[in-house]
Amino acid sequence: MARHSLGASLSAFVRSLGECKRLAADAHEWASPLPGRKRAMISRQRRDSMIELAFLRSFLAWESFLEETFILYLAGHKAPKGRAPSRYAFPPNLVVAMEWVVPEGQEYATWTVASRVAQRAERFFRNGEPYAPLLRGNQSILDESRTLRNAIAHASASTQRKFETLVRHKIAALPPRFTVGSFLGTVVPGSTPPIAFLDHYLQKIELAARLMVRM
């Protein structure tokens, strides 16, 4: 864990999301012909790959944020605003706190599945706060984000099927040769003002993070 304050963890996470959004914006710009430019600088395939990279980096930053802040709260740290959560355990330092969250029989704790992180929070904090209520309140968004993350990171039939199911649920059809990057660049149906799925997911996740660590 590189950071030793809750404020620094949140700031680093928000900064990472901003960088990922800019990468996706660059991909869209470079893939679009502009006045005075006969053709786009990159192909649509390259654009989609860049958007996928941006989203994957965002989700990895989210996992790191959850781990860092969870350990800091467990070790007794307090956010810049608000009260510290009531703890059931009192590790003497950050190293011990990190050891205590590792499930028995495993080498490390994972932070990918929101429901498991919520259950972990309920073991260590009263009412699982600040994690359990926010993670459960954003369960659908986080589960969908994990589906997209896995489809990018693991080229398996299972992850692809889950991705295709998500696409059909969200936009009612699966266009040919539709990639995760294509989906993330698609406008959410009925959104006002129009917003791409990438920004939709990242906005929800950023809001959850800001409520977990109030500045």
Short mmCIF file of C-alpha atoms in Angstrom, two decimals:
data_model
loop_
_atom_site.label_atom_id
_atom_site.label_comp_id
_atom_site.label_asym_id
_atom_site.label_seq_id
_atom_site.Cartn_x
_atom_site.Cartn_y
_atom_site.Cartn_z
CA MET A 1 0.00 0.00 0.00
CA ALA A 2 1.71 3.13 -1.24
CA ARG A 3 -0.37 5.86 0.42
CA HIS A 4 -0.80 6.42 4.15
CA SER A 5 -3.78 8.78 4.35
CA LEU A 6 -7.38 8.45 3.24
CA GLY A 7 -7.30 11.82 1.52
CA ALA A 8 -4.26 10.84 -0.51
CA SER A 9 -5.91 7.57 -1.55
CA LEU A 10 -9.02 9.34 -2.78
CA SER A 11 -7.02 12.02 -4.59
CA ALA A 12 -4.89 9.40 -6.33
CA PHE A 13 -7.99 7.46 -7.38
CA VAL A 14 -9.76 10.52 -8.78
CA ARG A 15 -6.57 11.50 -10.60
CA SER A 16 -6.36 8.00 -12.13
CA LEU A 17 -9.95 8.23 -13.34
CA GLY A 18 -9.23 11.60 -14.93
CA GLU A 19 -6.23 10.19 -16.79
CA CYS A 20 -8.29 7.25 -18.02
CA LYS A 21 -11.07 9.53 -19.26
CA ARG A 22 -8.53 11.63 -21.15
CA LEU A 23 -7.07 8.51 -22.75
CA ALA A 24 -10.53 7.48 -23.95
CA ALA A 25 -11.22 11.02 -25.21
CA ASP A 26 -7.93 10.98 -27.14
CA ALA A 27 -8.89 7.65 -28.70
CA HIS A 28 -12.20 9.08 -29.93
CA GLU A 29 -10.51 12.19 -31.32
CA TRP A 30 -7.72 10.33 -33.09
CA ALA A 31 -10.19 7.89 -34.67
CA SER A 32 -12.31 10.72 -36.16
CA PRO A 33 -11.42 12.53 -39.40
CA LEU A 34 -11.04 16.26 -38.88
CA PRO A 35 -11.12 19.22 -41.29
CA GLY A 36 -7.82 19.34 -43.11
CA ARG A 37 -7.06 15.71 -42.28
CA LYS A 38 -7.92 13.19 -44.98
CA ARG A 39 -8.18 10.24 -42.67
CA ALA A 40 -8.25 9.38 -39.01
CA MET A 41 -4.98 8.97 -37.15
CA ILE A 42 -5.94 5.54 -35.77
CA SER A 43 -8.37 2.80 -36.74
CA ARG A 44 -11.61 2.07 -34.93
CA GLN A 45 -10.06 -1.15 -33.69
CA ARG A 46 -7.18 0.78 -32.13
CA ARG A 47 -9.68 3.26 -30.68
CA ASP A 48 -11.65 0.48 -29.01
CA SER A 49 -8.47 -1.08 -27.62
CA MET A 50 -7.45 2.24 -26.07
CA ILE A 51 -10.90 2.66 -24.50
CA GLU A 52 -10.68 -0.83 -23.08
CA LEU A 53 -7.28 -0.06 -21.60
CA ALA A 54 -8.67 3.12 -20.05
CA PHE A 55 -11.55 1.22 -18.44
CA LEU A 56 -9.34 -1.62 -17.21
CA ARG A 57 -6.95 0.83 -15.59
CA SER A 58 -9.91 2.57 -13.97
CA PHE A 59 -11.21 -0.66 -12.47
CA LEU A 60 -7.75 -1.62 -11.20
CA ALA A 61 -7.49 1.82 -9.59
CA TRP A 62 -10.88 1.17 -7.93
CA GLU A 63 -9.63 -2.12 -6.49
CA SER A 64 -6.51 -0.40 -5.15
CA PHE A 65 -8.63 2.38 -3.65
CA LEU A 66 -10.83 -0.12 -1.83
CA GLU A 67 -7.83 -1.99 -0.45
CA GLU A 68 -5.92 1.10 0.65
CA THR A 69 -8.84 2.84 2.31
CA PHE A 70 -10.13 -0.34 3.96
CA ILE A 71 -6.75 -0.96 5.59
CA LEU A 72 -6.43 2.67 6.66
CA TYR A 73 -9.88 2.72 8.25
CA LEU A 74 -9.18 -0.56 9.98
CA ALA A 75 -5.94 0.84 11.38
CA GLY A 76 -7.88 3.75 12.90
CA HIS A 77 -7.40 6.48 10.31
CA LYS A 78 -10.07 9.12 9.81
CA ALA A 79 -11.26 10.80 6.63
CA PRO A 80 -10.79 14.60 6.35
CA LYS A 81 -14.54 15.02 6.98
CA GLY A 82 -16.94 12.83 8.91
CA ARG A 83 -16.46 10.32 11.68
CA ALA A 84 -14.22 7.29 11.70
CA PRO A 85 -16.18 4.03 11.35
CA SER A 86 -16.74 1.95 14.48
CA ARG A 87 -14.33 -0.98 14.38
CA TYR A 88 -14.66 -4.52 15.69
CA ALA A 89 -10.90 -5.11 15.43
CA PHE A 90 -7.95 -2.96 16.45
CA PRO A 91 -4.74 -3.87 14.63
CA PRO A 92 -1.64 -2.11 16.03
CA ASN A 93 -0.40 -0.95 12.62
CA LEU A 94 -1.02 -1.06 8.89
CA VAL A 95 0.99 -4.22 8.33
CA VAL A 96 -1.09 -6.18 10.82
CA ALA A 97 -4.28 -4.68 9.40
CA MET A 98 -3.32 -5.95 5.95
CA GLU A 99 -2.69 -9.42 7.37
CA TRP A 100 -6.04 -9.55 9.17
CA VAL A 101 -8.16 -8.93 6.06
CA VAL A 102 -6.66 -11.89 4.19
CA PRO A 103 -9.16 -14.79 4.28
CA GLU A 104 -7.93 -17.93 5.98
CA GLY A 105 -6.17 -20.26 3.57
CA GLN A 106 -5.51 -17.56 0.98
CA GLU A 107 -2.39 -15.56 0.17
CA TYR A 108 -4.09 -12.20 -0.27
CA ALA A 109 -7.46 -10.46 -0.12
CA THR A 110 -9.27 -9.70 -3.36
CA TRP A 111 -11.31 -6.53 -3.99
CA THR A 112 -12.95 -7.30 -7.32
CA VAL A 113 -16.36 -8.59 -6.19
CA ALA A 114 -18.42 -5.89 -4.49
CA SER A 115 -20.59 -8.31 -2.48
CA ARG A 116 -17.53 -9.98 -0.95
CA VAL A 117 -15.99 -6.65 -0.02
CA ALA A 118 -19.29 -5.67 1.62
CA GLN A 119 -19.28 -8.91 3.65
CA ARG A 120 -15.67 -8.27 4.66
CA ALA A 121 -16.61 -4.78 5.78
CA GLU A 122 -19.36 -6.17 8.01
CA ARG A 123 -16.80 -8.37 9.74
CA PHE A 124 -14.60 -5.41 10.68
CA PHE A 125 -16.89 -2.35 10.90
CA ARG A 126 -20.27 -1.71 12.49
CA ASN A 127 -22.95 -2.01 9.80
CA GLY A 128 -20.09 -2.48 7.34
CA GLU A 129 -19.77 1.28 7.04
CA PRO A 130 -18.75 3.06 4.96
CA TYR A 131 -18.42 0.21 2.47
CA ALA A 132 -21.38 -2.18 2.69
CA PRO A 133 -24.21 0.34 2.15
CA LEU A 134 -22.49 2.00 -0.80
CA LEU A 135 -21.33 -1.22 -2.42
CA ARG A 136 -24.77 -2.79 -2.14
CA GLY A 137 -26.42 0.41 -3.34
CA ASN A 138 -24.22 0.28 -6.45
CA GLN A 139 -24.30 -3.50 -6.84
CA SER A 140 -25.58 -3.52 -10.43
CA ILE A 141 -23.10 -0.90 -11.63
CA LEU A 142 -20.17 -2.66 -9.96
CA ASP A 143 -21.18 -6.12 -11.17
CA GLU A 144 -21.52 -4.82 -14.73
CA SER A 145 -18.16 -3.10 -14.44
CA ARG A 146 -16.61 -6.36 -13.28
CA THR A 147 -18.15 -8.17 -16.25
CA LEU A 148 -16.55 -5.64 -18.59
CA ARG A 149 -13.25 -5.78 -16.71
CA ASN A 150 -13.15 -9.57 -16.99
CA ALA A 151 -14.06 -9.52 -20.68
CA ILE A 152 -11.10 -7.21 -21.29
CA ALA A 153 -8.63 -9.06 -19.09
CA HIS A 154 -9.60 -12.67 -19.87
CA ALA A 155 -10.28 -13.82 -23.42
CA SER A 156 -12.44 -16.81 -22.48
CA ALA A 157 -15.76 -18.08 -23.78
CA SER A 158 -17.33 -17.54 -20.36
CA THR A 159 -16.35 -13.89 -20.02
CA GLN A 160 -17.41 -13.21 -23.62
CA ARG A 161 -20.85 -14.77 -23.03
CA LYS A 162 -21.39 -12.62 -19.95
CA PHE A 163 -20.33 -9.54 -21.89
CA GLU A 164 -22.71 -10.33 -24.75
CA THR A 165 -25.56 -10.87 -22.28
CA LEU A 166 -24.83 -7.49 -20.71
CA VAL A 167 -24.82 -5.77 -24.11
CA ARG A 168 -28.18 -7.28 -25.08
CA HIS A 169 -29.63 -6.20 -21.74
CA LYS A 170 -28.36 -2.64 -22.11
CA ILE A 171 -28.93 -1.86 -25.80
CA ALA A 172 -31.32 -4.67 -26.82
CA ALA A 173 -29.07 -6.07 -29.57
CA LEU A 174 -25.54 -7.30 -30.17
CA PRO A 175 -24.05 -5.64 -33.27
CA PRO A 176 -21.57 -7.70 -35.29
CA ARG A 177 -17.92 -7.53 -34.21
CA PHE A 178 -18.97 -5.55 -31.15
CA THR A 179 -16.15 -5.22 -28.62
CA VAL A 180 -16.01 -4.03 -25.03
CA GLY A 181 -14.46 -0.81 -26.31
CA SER A 182 -17.31 -0.36 -28.78
CA PHE A 183 -19.83 -0.81 -26.00
CA LEU A 184 -18.08 1.61 -23.65
CA GLY A 185 -18.09 4.24 -26.39
CA THR A 186 -21.82 3.78 -27.01
CA VAL A 187 -24.25 6.37 -25.65
CA VAL A 188 -26.49 5.08 -22.85
CA PRO A 189 -30.00 4.81 -24.34
CA GLY A 190 -32.27 7.57 -23.07
CA SER A 191 -29.52 9.43 -21.21
CA THR A 192 -30.02 13.21 -20.95
CA PRO A 193 -27.62 14.76 -21.65
CA PRO A 194 -26.15 11.92 -23.74
CA ILE A 195 -23.39 10.05 -21.93
CA ALA A 196 -21.25 7.11 -23.05
CA PHE A 197 -21.26 3.94 -20.99
CA LEU A 198 -17.61 4.52 -20.03
CA ASP A 199 -18.39 7.86 -18.40
CA HIS A 200 -21.62 6.49 -16.91
CA TYR A 201 -19.78 3.73 -15.05
CA LEU A 202 -16.86 5.89 -13.98
CA GLN A 203 -19.11 8.66 -12.66
CA LYS A 204 -21.00 6.19 -10.46
CA ILE A 205 -17.81 4.63 -9.15
CA GLU A 206 -16.20 7.99 -8.45
CA LEU A 207 -19.27 9.15 -6.52
CA ALA A 208 -19.16 5.99 -4.39
CA ALA A 209 -15.47 6.59 -3.65
CA ARG A 210 -16.13 10.20 -2.62
CA LEU A 211 -18.83 9.04 -0.22
CA MET A 212 -16.50 6.43 1.26
CA VAL A 213 -13.85 9.06 1.93
CA ARG A 214 -15.42 12.44 2.51
CA MET A 215 -13.14 15.40 1.82
#
